[in-house]
Coordinates of C-alpha atoms in Angstrom, one line a residue:
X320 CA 85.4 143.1 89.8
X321 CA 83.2 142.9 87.1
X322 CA 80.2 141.0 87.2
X323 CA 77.4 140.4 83.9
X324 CA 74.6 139.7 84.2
X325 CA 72.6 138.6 80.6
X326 CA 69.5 140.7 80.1
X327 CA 68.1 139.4 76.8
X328 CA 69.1 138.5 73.1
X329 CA 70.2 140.9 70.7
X330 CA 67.5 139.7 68.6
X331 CA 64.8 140.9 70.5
X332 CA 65.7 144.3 70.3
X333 CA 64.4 145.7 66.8
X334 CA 66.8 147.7 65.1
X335 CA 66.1 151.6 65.5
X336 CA 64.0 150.9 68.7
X337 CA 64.3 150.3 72.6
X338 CA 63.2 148.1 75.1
X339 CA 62.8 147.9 78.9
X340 CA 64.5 145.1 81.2
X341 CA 65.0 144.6 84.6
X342 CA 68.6 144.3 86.1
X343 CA 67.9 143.4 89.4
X344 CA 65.5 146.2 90.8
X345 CA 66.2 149.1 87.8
X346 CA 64.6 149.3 85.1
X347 CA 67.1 149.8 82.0
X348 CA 65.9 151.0 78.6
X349 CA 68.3 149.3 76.2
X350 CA 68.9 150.7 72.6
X351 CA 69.9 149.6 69.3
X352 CA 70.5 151.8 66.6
X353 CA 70.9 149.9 64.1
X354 CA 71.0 146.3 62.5
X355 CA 74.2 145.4 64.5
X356 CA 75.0 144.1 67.8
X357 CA 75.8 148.3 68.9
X358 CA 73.5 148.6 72.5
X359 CA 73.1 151.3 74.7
X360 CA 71.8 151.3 78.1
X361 CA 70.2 154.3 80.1
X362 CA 68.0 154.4 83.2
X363 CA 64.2 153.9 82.0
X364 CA 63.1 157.0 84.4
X365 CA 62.3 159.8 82.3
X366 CA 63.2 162.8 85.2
X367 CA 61.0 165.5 83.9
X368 CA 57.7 163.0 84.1
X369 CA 58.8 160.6 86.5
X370 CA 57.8 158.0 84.6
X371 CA 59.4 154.8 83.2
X372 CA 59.2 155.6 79.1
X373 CA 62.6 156.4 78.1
X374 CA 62.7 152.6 76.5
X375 CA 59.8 154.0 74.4
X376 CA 61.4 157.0 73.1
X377 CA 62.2 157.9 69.7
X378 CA 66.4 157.1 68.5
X379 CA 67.7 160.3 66.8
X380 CA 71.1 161.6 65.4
X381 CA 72.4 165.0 66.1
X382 CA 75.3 166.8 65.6
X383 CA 76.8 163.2 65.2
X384 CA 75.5 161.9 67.9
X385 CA 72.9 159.4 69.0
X386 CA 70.4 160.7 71.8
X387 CA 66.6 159.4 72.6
X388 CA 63.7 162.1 72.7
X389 CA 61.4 161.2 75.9
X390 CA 57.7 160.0 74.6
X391 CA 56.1 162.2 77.5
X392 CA 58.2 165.7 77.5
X393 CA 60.6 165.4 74.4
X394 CA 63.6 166.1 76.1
X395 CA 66.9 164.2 74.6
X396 CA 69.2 161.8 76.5
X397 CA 72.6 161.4 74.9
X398 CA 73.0 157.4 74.4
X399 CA 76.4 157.1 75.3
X400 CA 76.1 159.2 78.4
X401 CA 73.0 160.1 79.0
X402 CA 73.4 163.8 78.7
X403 CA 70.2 165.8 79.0
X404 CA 70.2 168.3 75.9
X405 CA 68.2 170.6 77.4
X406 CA 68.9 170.5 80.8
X407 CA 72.5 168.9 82.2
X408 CA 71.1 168.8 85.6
X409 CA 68.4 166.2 84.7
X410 CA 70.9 163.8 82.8
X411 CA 70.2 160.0 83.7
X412 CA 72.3 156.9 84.3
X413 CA 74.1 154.9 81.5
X414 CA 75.6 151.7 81.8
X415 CA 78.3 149.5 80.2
X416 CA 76.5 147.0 77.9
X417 CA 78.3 144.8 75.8
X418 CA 77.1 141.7 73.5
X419 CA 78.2 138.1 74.0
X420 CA 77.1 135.0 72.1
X421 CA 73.9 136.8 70.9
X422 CA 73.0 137.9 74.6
X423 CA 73.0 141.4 75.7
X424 CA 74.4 141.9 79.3
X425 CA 74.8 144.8 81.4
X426 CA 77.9 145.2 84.1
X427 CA 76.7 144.9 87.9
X428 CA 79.2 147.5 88.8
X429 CA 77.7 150.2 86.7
X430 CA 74.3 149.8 88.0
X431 CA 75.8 149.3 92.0
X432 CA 77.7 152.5 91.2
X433 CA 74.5 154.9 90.5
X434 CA 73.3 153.7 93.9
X435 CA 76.1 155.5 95.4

């Protein structure tokens, strides 16, 4: 069963940048694109660095796609999946984000489920 849990407003998320939140003890780098209520939601652990920036990375298209370019090593993370470009065997956690009443919320399940 699906559980939500509300994270922040949509509003405090700039359009074209990222920001960090905590869902319970993860740190999730949420995304939006552009001036709508579109989110994504990747783990904030960049794997090359092993630091918490991904939130802080720079929103590209390519090929069609959306990914964010580490601040640290500049490699890409698909948003939708979180697909490394460069290297498939350093992809990261995404989540299932949605918007509701102005809030963004992540589902429970998805973060439970990288713990496994």
């Amino acid at each position: 069963m699906s559980q939500w849990l509300t994270l922040c407003s949509v509003e405090q998320i700039l359009p074209g940048c990222g920001v960090c939140a905590l869902a319970g003890d993860q740190q999730v780098a949420l995304f939006r694109p552009y001036a709508d209520e579109q989110i994504f939601a990747l783990s904030n652990i960049d794997p090359f660095a092993k630091s918490s920036v991904l939130s802080r990375g720079i929103i590209a298209e390519h090929q069609g796609e959306l990914w964010v370019a580490s601040p640290l090593k500049k490699q890409h993370f698909r948003l939708t999946d979180g697909l490394c470009m460069e290297d498939d065997t350093h992809s990261i956690p995404a989540y299932e984000v949605r918007v509701q009443g102005g809030h963004v919320e992540i589902n429970t399940a998805s973060l439970h489920a990288e713990a496994c």
